[in-house]
XYZ file of C-alpha atoms in Angstrom:
634
model
C 169.684 171.991 40.397
C 173.394 172.100 41.221
C 175.294 175.365 40.838
C 177.758 173.657 38.512
C 174.994 173.020 35.990
C 175.119 176.794 35.474
C 178.836 177.347 36.116
C 180.831 175.260 33.628
C 184.422 175.059 32.413
C 183.402 177.162 29.415
C 182.294 180.065 31.651
C 185.405 180.219 33.839
C 188.276 182.637 33.271
C 191.107 182.069 35.730
C 193.031 185.223 34.883
C 191.116 188.461 34.442
C 193.284 190.859 32.448
C 191.586 194.198 33.224
C 192.093 196.282 36.350
C 189.060 198.575 36.057
C 185.433 197.728 36.740
C 183.926 198.560 33.331
C 186.565 196.601 31.459
C 186.147 193.618 33.764
C 182.401 193.648 33.115
C 183.140 193.637 29.396
C 185.510 190.681 29.815
C 182.953 188.669 31.753
C 180.155 189.468 29.313
C 182.447 188.220 26.542
C 182.946 184.927 28.419
C 179.175 184.381 28.577
C 178.726 185.443 24.971
C 181.409 183.053 23.675
C 179.815 180.253 25.686
C 176.576 180.836 23.753
C 174.584 182.022 26.757
C 173.487 185.396 25.296
C 171.404 186.371 22.301
C 172.186 190.093 22.613
C 175.561 190.832 24.162
C 175.090 194.606 24.182
C 171.640 194.445 25.782
C 172.917 192.136 28.514
C 175.872 194.408 29.221
C 173.504 197.361 29.413
C 171.364 195.469 31.935
C 174.472 194.752 34.035
C 175.490 198.433 33.938
C 171.972 199.509 34.867
C 172.150 197.261 37.928
C 175.551 198.718 38.837
C 174.108 202.246 38.621
C 171.727 201.376 41.489
C 174.563 200.274 43.772
C 177.855 198.525 43.223
C 177.730 194.730 43.290
C 181.231 194.735 44.736
C 180.116 193.468 48.148
C 183.490 193.432 49.881
C 185.653 190.561 51.125
C 187.251 190.514 47.651
C 183.985 189.536 45.922
C 181.911 191.111 43.146
C 178.661 189.614 41.871
C 177.396 191.596 38.866
C 174.024 190.214 37.835
C 171.040 190.853 35.615
C 167.745 189.214 34.750
C 166.935 189.976 31.124
C 165.508 188.602 27.877
C 168.973 188.911 26.302
C 169.996 185.712 28.157
C 169.337 182.442 26.293
C 169.992 180.058 29.199
C 170.659 180.903 32.870
C 174.395 180.821 33.523
C 177.202 181.862 35.846
C 180.575 183.144 34.691
C 183.550 183.145 37.080
C 186.591 185.350 36.736
C 189.605 185.620 39.035
C 192.125 188.422 39.400
C 195.215 187.719 41.477
C 196.119 191.444 41.608
C 192.575 192.612 42.283
C 190.128 194.889 40.495
C 188.950 198.330 41.582
C 185.277 197.380 41.742
C 183.955 200.178 44.005
C 183.418 197.569 46.706
C 181.584 198.347 49.938
C 184.749 197.912 52.024
C 186.951 199.790 49.555
C 189.058 196.674 48.918
C 189.830 195.304 45.429
C 187.769 192.402 44.122
C 189.605 189.155 43.352
C 186.624 186.865 42.683
C 184.010 187.994 40.145
C 180.872 185.927 39.593
C 178.620 187.263 36.825
C 175.081 185.894 37.030
C 172.917 185.805 33.906
C 169.251 184.973 34.524
C 166.625 184.707 31.818
C 163.562 186.923 32.094
C 161.452 183.807 32.570
C 163.930 181.939 34.764
C 162.213 179.203 36.769
C 162.557 178.744 40.499
C 165.057 175.898 40.121
C 167.493 178.121 38.253
C 166.978 181.092 40.561
C 167.507 179.006 43.689
C 170.793 177.671 42.330
C 171.916 181.184 41.428
C 171.006 182.493 44.865
C 172.734 179.590 46.659
C 175.993 180.631 45.066
C 175.828 184.016 46.796
C 175.461 182.367 50.200
C 178.456 180.090 49.607
C 180.671 183.082 48.914
C 180.080 184.457 52.397
C 182.261 181.659 53.781
C 185.942 182.521 54.082
C 187.247 178.999 53.512
C 185.455 178.771 50.149
C 186.852 182.117 49.013
C 190.354 180.995 50.001
C 190.023 177.752 48.074
C 188.774 179.551 44.968
C 191.735 181.933 45.066
C 194.186 179.047 45.281
C 192.574 176.738 42.701
C 194.882 175.962 39.780
C 192.397 174.844 37.122
C 188.814 175.109 35.932
C 188.170 171.567 37.147
C 189.382 172.539 40.619
C 186.919 175.449 40.703
C 184.056 173.115 39.763
C 185.108 170.594 42.444
C 185.197 173.291 45.148
C 181.697 174.480 44.326
C 180.329 170.907 44.178
C 181.924 170.097 47.512
C 180.050 172.868 49.320
C 176.837 173.093 47.299
C 173.764 171.840 49.153
C 170.494 170.966 47.530
C 167.248 172.703 48.423
C 166.043 169.890 50.733
C 169.192 170.232 52.856
C 168.534 173.959 53.201
C 164.925 173.391 54.249
C 165.962 170.777 56.832
C 168.598 173.122 58.215
C 166.025 175.882 58.534
C 163.560 173.564 60.287
C 166.289 172.417 62.668
C 166.925 175.959 63.904
C 166.665 176.336 67.692
C 163.273 177.092 69.182
C 162.475 180.665 70.217
C 164.129 181.826 73.402
C 162.302 183.639 76.175
C 162.028 186.934 74.342
C 161.360 185.302 70.982
C 163.552 185.120 67.920
C 165.111 188.097 66.236
C 163.416 188.330 62.849
C 164.776 189.758 59.621
C 163.635 190.381 56.057
C 166.076 190.801 53.174
C 165.331 192.001 49.634
C 167.187 193.583 46.729
C 165.913 194.857 43.339
C 166.778 191.717 41.353
C 166.387 189.232 44.199
C 169.281 187.059 43.102
C 172.459 187.902 45.011
C 172.306 190.574 47.717
C 169.027 189.229 49.144
C 170.605 185.908 50.057
C 174.022 187.250 50.989
C 172.433 189.559 53.559
C 170.347 186.664 54.889
C 173.396 184.422 55.164
C 175.497 187.118 56.846
C 172.795 187.708 59.460
C 172.353 183.976 60.146
C 176.093 183.308 60.406
C 176.647 186.217 62.775
C 173.608 185.271 64.886
C 174.962 181.723 65.211
C 178.333 183.129 66.275
C 176.645 185.375 68.904
C 174.356 182.605 70.167
C 171.222 184.459 69.056
C 168.114 182.818 67.606
C 167.155 184.376 64.267
C 164.837 183.695 61.371
C 165.336 185.452 58.036
C 162.658 185.833 55.364
C 164.087 186.291 51.859
C 162.163 188.178 49.165
C 163.982 186.810 46.129
C 163.234 186.356 42.450
C 161.818 182.914 43.123
C 159.367 184.288 45.685
C 159.257 184.650 49.467
C 161.098 181.947 51.403
C 160.827 181.226 55.145
C 157.927 183.674 55.509
C 157.548 185.118 59.002
C 154.404 183.989 60.813
C 152.084 186.231 62.790
C 153.043 184.462 66.018
C 156.759 184.884 65.359
C 156.243 188.589 64.702
C 154.202 188.907 67.889
C 156.963 187.243 69.967
C 159.935 189.001 68.371
C 161.687 191.785 70.321
C 162.560 193.552 67.042
C 162.644 193.044 63.284
C 165.497 193.911 60.913
C 164.350 194.922 57.414
C 167.403 195.037 55.124
C 165.814 195.861 51.801
C 166.255 198.018 48.718
C 162.744 197.366 47.432
C 159.276 197.431 48.917
C 158.394 194.558 51.234
C 155.231 193.825 53.199
C 155.487 196.175 56.189
C 151.971 196.495 57.662
C 152.410 193.203 59.534
C 155.118 194.886 61.659
C 152.879 197.681 62.916
C 153.538 198.354 66.594
C 156.850 196.429 66.565
C 160.352 197.838 66.800
C 161.769 197.791 63.275
C 165.281 198.564 61.989
C 165.014 199.623 58.333
C 168.347 199.619 56.472
C 169.620 199.019 52.925
C 170.318 195.417 52.024
C 174.074 196.107 51.954
C 173.959 196.910 55.681
C 172.792 193.355 56.287
C 175.894 192.121 54.484
C 178.386 194.533 55.995
C 177.076 195.183 59.526
C 175.168 192.096 60.698
C 176.537 192.132 64.255
C 175.602 195.761 64.819
C 172.062 195.167 63.522
C 171.545 192.038 65.609
C 172.791 193.737 68.785
C 170.508 196.717 68.186
C 167.577 194.381 67.638
C 168.370 192.446 70.852
C 168.566 195.726 72.774
C 165.347 196.948 71.072
C 167.279 199.987 69.879
C 164.853 200.749 67.038
C 161.790 202.939 66.445
C 158.269 201.550 66.604
C 156.757 201.096 63.155
C 153.483 203.016 62.935
C 152.126 201.419 59.758
C 151.085 202.746 56.319
C 154.345 204.550 55.822
C 154.082 206.336 59.171
C 157.071 204.808 60.876
C 159.901 206.854 62.184
C 163.056 206.393 60.168
C 165.708 204.525 62.024
C 169.057 206.000 62.700
C 170.584 203.269 60.541
C 168.444 204.254 57.592
C 169.274 207.926 58.050
C 172.954 207.098 58.289
C 172.950 205.017 55.121
C 171.004 207.631 53.224
C 173.373 210.297 54.402
C 176.284 208.262 53.072
C 174.668 208.038 49.669
C 174.042 211.766 49.503
C 170.309 211.530 50.041
C 168.288 214.297 51.607
C 165.373 216.557 50.853
C 166.500 217.006 47.249
C 166.864 213.280 46.669
C 163.508 212.580 48.313
C 161.877 215.140 46.022
C 163.549 213.551 42.994
C 162.530 210.040 44.079
C 158.866 211.042 44.403
C 158.930 212.989 41.136
C 160.535 210.098 39.226
C 157.950 207.700 40.638
C 155.272 209.865 39.026
C 157.146 210.368 35.766
C 158.066 206.682 35.285
C 154.468 205.567 35.825
C 153.222 208.300 33.508
C 155.522 207.383 30.602
C 153.551 204.342 29.349
C 150.514 206.591 28.905
C 152.647 209.157 27.071
C 154.280 206.620 24.750
C 151.187 204.519 24.035
C 148.819 207.449 23.709
C 151.268 209.598 21.768
C 151.992 206.947 19.158
C 148.266 206.223 18.682
C 147.675 209.932 18.076
C 150.594 210.010 15.630
C 149.156 207.027 13.736
C 145.815 208.816 13.459
C 147.576 211.605 11.557
C 148.311 209.240 8.648
C 144.850 210.098 7.329
C 145.486 213.828 7.785
C 146.231 216.227 10.613
C 142.512 216.934 11.063
C 141.256 213.462 10.145
C 139.590 213.051 13.571
C 137.363 216.091 13.010
C 133.953 215.078 11.544
C 133.666 218.498 9.878
C 136.950 218.138 7.983
C 137.022 216.644 4.445
C 139.819 214.235 5.533
C 137.666 212.738 8.327
C 138.226 209.025 8.927
C 136.300 207.070 11.569
C 139.250 204.836 12.463
C 141.572 207.848 12.772
C 138.991 209.502 15.025
C 138.910 206.369 17.205
C 142.714 206.356 17.506
C 142.700 210.046 18.430
C 139.950 209.444 20.997
C 141.734 206.457 22.582
C 145.265 207.856 22.514
C 144.700 211.579 22.865
C 141.480 212.159 24.768
C 141.900 209.210 27.112
C 145.516 207.976 27.433
C 147.110 211.428 27.189
C 144.200 212.930 29.086
C 145.166 210.807 32.107
C 148.859 211.657 32.279
C 148.623 214.575 34.729
C 146.334 212.614 37.053
C 148.621 209.558 36.893
C 151.665 211.746 37.548
C 150.039 213.269 40.628
C 148.642 209.958 41.877
C 151.971 208.142 41.850
C 153.858 211.098 43.355
C 151.382 211.056 46.238
C 151.631 207.271 46.524
C 155.437 207.491 46.689
C 155.122 209.921 49.595
C 152.250 208.406 51.590
C 152.027 204.845 50.285
C 148.712 203.527 48.925
C 146.432 205.905 50.941
C 147.942 208.844 49.002
C 147.001 207.489 45.569
C 143.313 208.467 45.433
C 143.775 212.066 46.687
C 146.694 212.489 44.268
C 144.703 211.204 41.287
C 141.766 213.479 42.109
C 144.027 216.506 42.585
C 145.799 215.790 39.288
C 142.510 215.369 37.430
C 141.294 218.678 38.850
C 144.489 220.328 37.586
C 143.776 218.931 34.117
C 140.195 220.191 34.178
C 141.320 223.672 35.259
C 144.082 223.882 32.585
C 146.682 224.072 35.349
C 148.706 221.501 33.379
C 151.765 219.668 34.589
C 152.709 222.253 37.165
C 149.280 221.894 38.728
C 149.679 218.106 38.647
C 153.076 218.264 40.359
C 151.664 220.489 43.087
C 148.625 218.227 43.469
C 150.805 215.120 43.854
C 153.047 216.551 46.553
C 150.117 218.274 48.258
C 148.030 215.080 48.410
C 150.969 212.995 49.590
C 151.843 215.237 52.510
C 148.187 215.826 53.397
C 147.809 212.061 53.880
C 151.060 211.890 55.867
C 149.608 214.586 58.140
C 146.312 212.701 58.439
C 148.200 209.608 59.572
C 149.709 211.598 62.405
C 146.431 213.303 63.312
C 144.438 210.061 63.530
C 146.894 208.098 65.667
C 144.403 208.458 68.562
C 141.938 206.058 66.904
C 141.847 202.713 68.762
C 143.708 199.840 67.137
C 140.430 197.938 66.780
C 139.267 200.599 64.302
C 142.506 200.733 62.267
C 140.752 199.064 59.354
C 138.682 202.220 58.847
C 141.692 204.392 58.111
C 142.680 203.185 54.606
C 139.106 202.613 53.378
C 137.315 205.610 54.900
C 139.306 208.198 56.807
C 142.320 208.719 54.527
C 140.406 208.780 51.226
C 137.579 210.919 52.602
C 139.654 213.608 54.267
C 142.553 213.299 51.808
C 140.364 213.880 48.745
C 138.393 216.614 50.517
C 141.388 218.636 51.722
C 143.356 218.202 48.498
C 140.297 219.039 46.399
C 139.428 222.180 48.353
C 142.985 223.509 48.163
C 143.240 222.757 44.431
C 139.849 224.325 43.684
C 140.116 227.524 45.718
C 143.848 228.139 46.167
C 146.025 226.465 43.532
C 144.314 225.929 40.179
C 143.533 229.535 39.249
C 147.000 231.090 39.793
C 148.784 228.050 38.339
C 146.579 228.090 35.215
C 147.324 231.810 34.849
C 151.067 231.122 35.158
C 150.894 228.337 32.545
C 149.102 230.701 30.155
C 151.745 233.355 30.809
C 154.546 230.848 30.191
C 152.969 229.713 26.920
C 152.479 233.291 25.721
C 156.045 234.158 26.709
C 157.500 231.196 24.798
C 155.472 232.123 21.723
C 156.768 235.680 21.898
C 160.455 234.707 22.012
C 162.614 235.847 19.129
C 164.666 233.447 17.051
C 167.823 233.958 19.104
C 166.166 233.098 22.405
C 164.348 230.142 20.872
C 167.605 228.744 19.525
C 169.237 229.090 22.947
C 166.317 227.268 24.537
C 166.582 224.519 21.899
C 170.323 224.156 22.521
C 169.766 223.764 26.272
C 166.864 221.315 25.961
C 168.597 219.240 23.288
C 171.819 219.059 25.297
C 169.933 218.021 28.445
C 168.554 214.998 26.599
C 172.082 213.694 25.965
C 173.878 214.434 29.230
C 172.589 211.429 31.153
C 170.517 209.615 28.473
C 167.430 208.659 30.444
C 168.593 210.056 33.789
C 167.296 213.035 35.793
C 168.256 215.788 33.321
C 166.895 213.819 30.379
C 163.621 213.184 32.222
C 163.378 216.825 33.327
C 163.661 218.070 29.741
C 161.211 215.439 28.477
C 158.679 216.294 31.178
C 158.964 219.990 30.321
C 158.257 219.192 26.667
C 155.157 217.169 27.563
C 153.992 220.041 29.779
C 154.349 222.467 26.886
C 152.406 220.158 24.556
C 149.701 220.006 27.212
C 149.736 223.823 27.318
C 149.454 224.079 23.539
C 153.040 225.097 22.712
C 154.626 222.500 20.415
C 158.029 224.086 19.759
C 160.047 222.926 22.819
C 159.245 219.250 22.321
C 160.562 219.342 18.758
C 163.985 220.276 20.160
C 163.681 217.677 22.905
C 162.816 214.762 20.631
C 165.456 215.755 18.087
C 168.087 216.011 20.837
C 167.068 212.658 22.303
C 167.426 210.897 18.958
C 170.953 212.161 18.265
C 173.047 210.035 20.741
C 172.134 206.592 19.315
C 172.074 207.889 15.726
C 175.456 209.580 16.194
C 176.887 206.319 17.576
C 175.419 204.410 14.633
C 177.010 206.768 12.096
C 180.355 206.766 13.896
C 180.529 202.959 13.986
C 179.683 202.898 10.272
C 182.063 205.558 8.951
C 184.906 205.376 11.505
C 185.134 201.612 11.728
C 188.743 201.552 12.885
C 187.740 203.419 16.063
C 185.407 200.630 17.220
C 185.617 196.895 17.857
C 183.703 194.388 15.756
C 181.224 193.985 18.616
C 180.691 197.766 18.780
C 180.109 197.939 15.033
C 177.485 195.229 15.266
C 175.769 197.011 18.165
C 175.940 200.267 16.208
C 173.513 198.868 13.647
C 170.911 198.486 16.404
C 171.426 202.146 17.321
C 170.016 203.200 13.937
C 166.680 201.717 14.905
C 166.781 202.878 18.529
C 167.638 206.424 17.503
C 164.908 206.493 14.869
C 162.406 205.383 17.525
C 163.542 208.075 20.028
C 165.148 205.605 22.458
C 168.050 207.676 23.784
C 169.129 204.846 26.088
C 170.488 202.973 23.077
C 173.708 204.964 23.446
C 174.214 204.114 27.141
C 176.567 201.108 26.655
C 178.893 203.225 24.495
C 178.734 206.134 26.944
C 179.458 203.796 29.872
C 182.455 202.296 28.079
C 183.996 205.643 27.087
C 182.193 208.473 28.931
C 184.864 211.171 28.514
C 184.575 211.042 24.728
C 181.046 209.838 24.010
C 179.045 212.039 26.395
C 180.557 215.428 25.343
C 180.166 214.461 21.672
C 176.546 213.442 22.292
C 175.756 216.680 24.138
C 177.232 218.825 21.366
C 175.386 216.910 18.632
C 172.077 216.943 20.536
C 172.412 220.650 21.308
C 173.019 221.382 17.613
C 169.907 219.402 16.653
C 167.798 221.113 19.319
C 169.010 224.567 18.347
C 168.341 223.954 14.635
C 164.751 222.833 15.207
C 164.063 226.114 17.007
C 165.921 228.095 14.346
C 163.659 226.521 11.713
C 160.603 227.131 13.961
C 159.633 223.448 13.930
C 156.649 222.441 16.051
C 155.802 218.875 17.111
C 152.448 217.983 18.717
C 153.257 214.282 19.320
C 155.009 213.390 22.613
C 156.772 210.299 21.217
C 157.501 208.469 17.979
C 160.885 209.661 16.687
C 161.242 209.968 12.918
C 157.909 208.225 12.478
C 156.052 211.360 13.568
C 158.156 213.763 11.499
C 155.340 214.099 8.961
C 153.067 215.752 11.545
C 155.509 218.595 12.193
C 154.995 221.885 10.369
C 158.390 221.457 8.599
C 159.098 217.694 8.248
C 162.185 218.003 6.048
C 163.757 220.708 8.194
C 163.048 218.646 11.301
C 164.751 215.574 9.827
C 167.606 217.752 8.564
C 168.174 219.069 12.099
C 168.408 215.516 13.455
C 170.765 214.367 10.699
C 173.068 217.370 11.168
C 173.201 216.798 14.935
C 173.976 213.097 14.479
C 176.665 213.841 11.863
C 178.285 216.426 14.181
C 178.398 213.858 16.988
C 179.801 211.163 14.689
C 182.545 213.461 13.377
C 183.565 214.453 16.904
C 183.789 210.779 17.871
C 185.785 210.059 14.737
C 188.278 212.740 15.763
C 188.604 212.119 19.520
C 188.402 208.317 19.706
C 191.594 206.358 19.264
C 191.893 203.512 16.749
C 191.410 200.073 18.260
C 193.503 197.016 17.511
C 191.667 193.709 17.730
C 193.545 190.487 18.308
């Protein structure tokens, strides 16, 4: 498929009007929407913004390639926008972006589409193409330029096969990968190949893109290579590089610093990869992480979020099944109760006893896996399950996850003396045996008892709080749910609420769920009653927020917060804090971890709970109605 089957005259805008990144994104989304490429403009924009939150797609050299792969795209497409003055796009080189290509891929995009999308990113690495695009005077000229340089897939394969044979020391090898596998993966690959050609160095680059792995490295090539460059922002197959010198860097380093990486690889200036997550971090990786503010705190957060994100499906699925079982009565799962219903009992057993019963073990298992790779999973799961059995709750699970992860990391260092011929025993025997044993012994005899006592103390203390202190706690928890709407503070508050449910205290989670529902509901009300403060598109998206807010999907407000953070976020925090504080003032308790308004009937005060949410949403809507300026649509 040719690139110009996806980039058409209808998706080209020769003069971008905006100067700021968020407004440019909105302009480009509008181009795709008007061309009939989207079925949900707001959802697609949200997907683009989510990708930008991982790292800016302003790659330097005057180029930005925002992209997303989502079900809100009807047909794969490319939109092109050009700004003669330049856009502040937070580019890697700090320079303004003049050429903006927005890539829209469907969730089920086939390989033909994905290959065409990825080829575009490699073309843009060439200076002469960028120059021609800047000077083109019409949409037809843009199309002609792309057609002139676009190669089909067979040409690419032939070019790859025609690469020079390995030199004496073997080829330099590289692997590139980015989260979506559409743009940065191939731009890094192209930058490395172009620079290697310029330096007279043989190189082979494996790309881990959306359409699968291309130009996969062979065992013989790995054996012969002096070093391997891994420029990736997602997990790639690493065990094959055990014993080789490996440079591990973010994918953007492959785009921005190809010469430096190639020279380091040629000079074998890289640590030896030990396997199973035991490699020494390269100086490049440390440098890049330092630039992005990473450190011990960020590593802790990364491991914690790995556990929380994998736990959430159990919480949502199990929690809603439990809530459904309450339709027949709060005690309908109890055979001794007059309201007993066999189907309700089955729902409670599946959702509560099993799905929710696994959440602490899953949390611990994935924390440990994030730290120590796959060998950490089994010890983490066992430690988390032991915490559940001992009533040590979430705190015990958190400790078990980090304990198991670092125990396995230590085991990897301890057992480096084992001959390479017996390496296969490590993941199937040594790590699980000693990892489970050491983690289990420490949980059983050192951790579970004091942690369970602390959880009991915390529960008793929360139950003893007076109204004033409870309201303050509700205000804080509710506000945390709205500050970053699905980010670290939101997840921290949500996790605390689940921990309290697990400990038998249902008050905190009432404030948390109420606070989390306010941002989208407040947006919905504001777009309904203050129509002159929002565009037609915003008003249409606001209708969706009614449903997202009712279902406790805080993220529904993210597109509005991203578009106008200085007004929307403070209003959301105030409204959510009011809702959280009111639920505690009314002494509302909520035993279900998820479900939004649909689980209101299982609270001890359903009407007061709903009233708290409505008041919080109204407060937020009124604030937005006051602080937002009227918009004028052409």
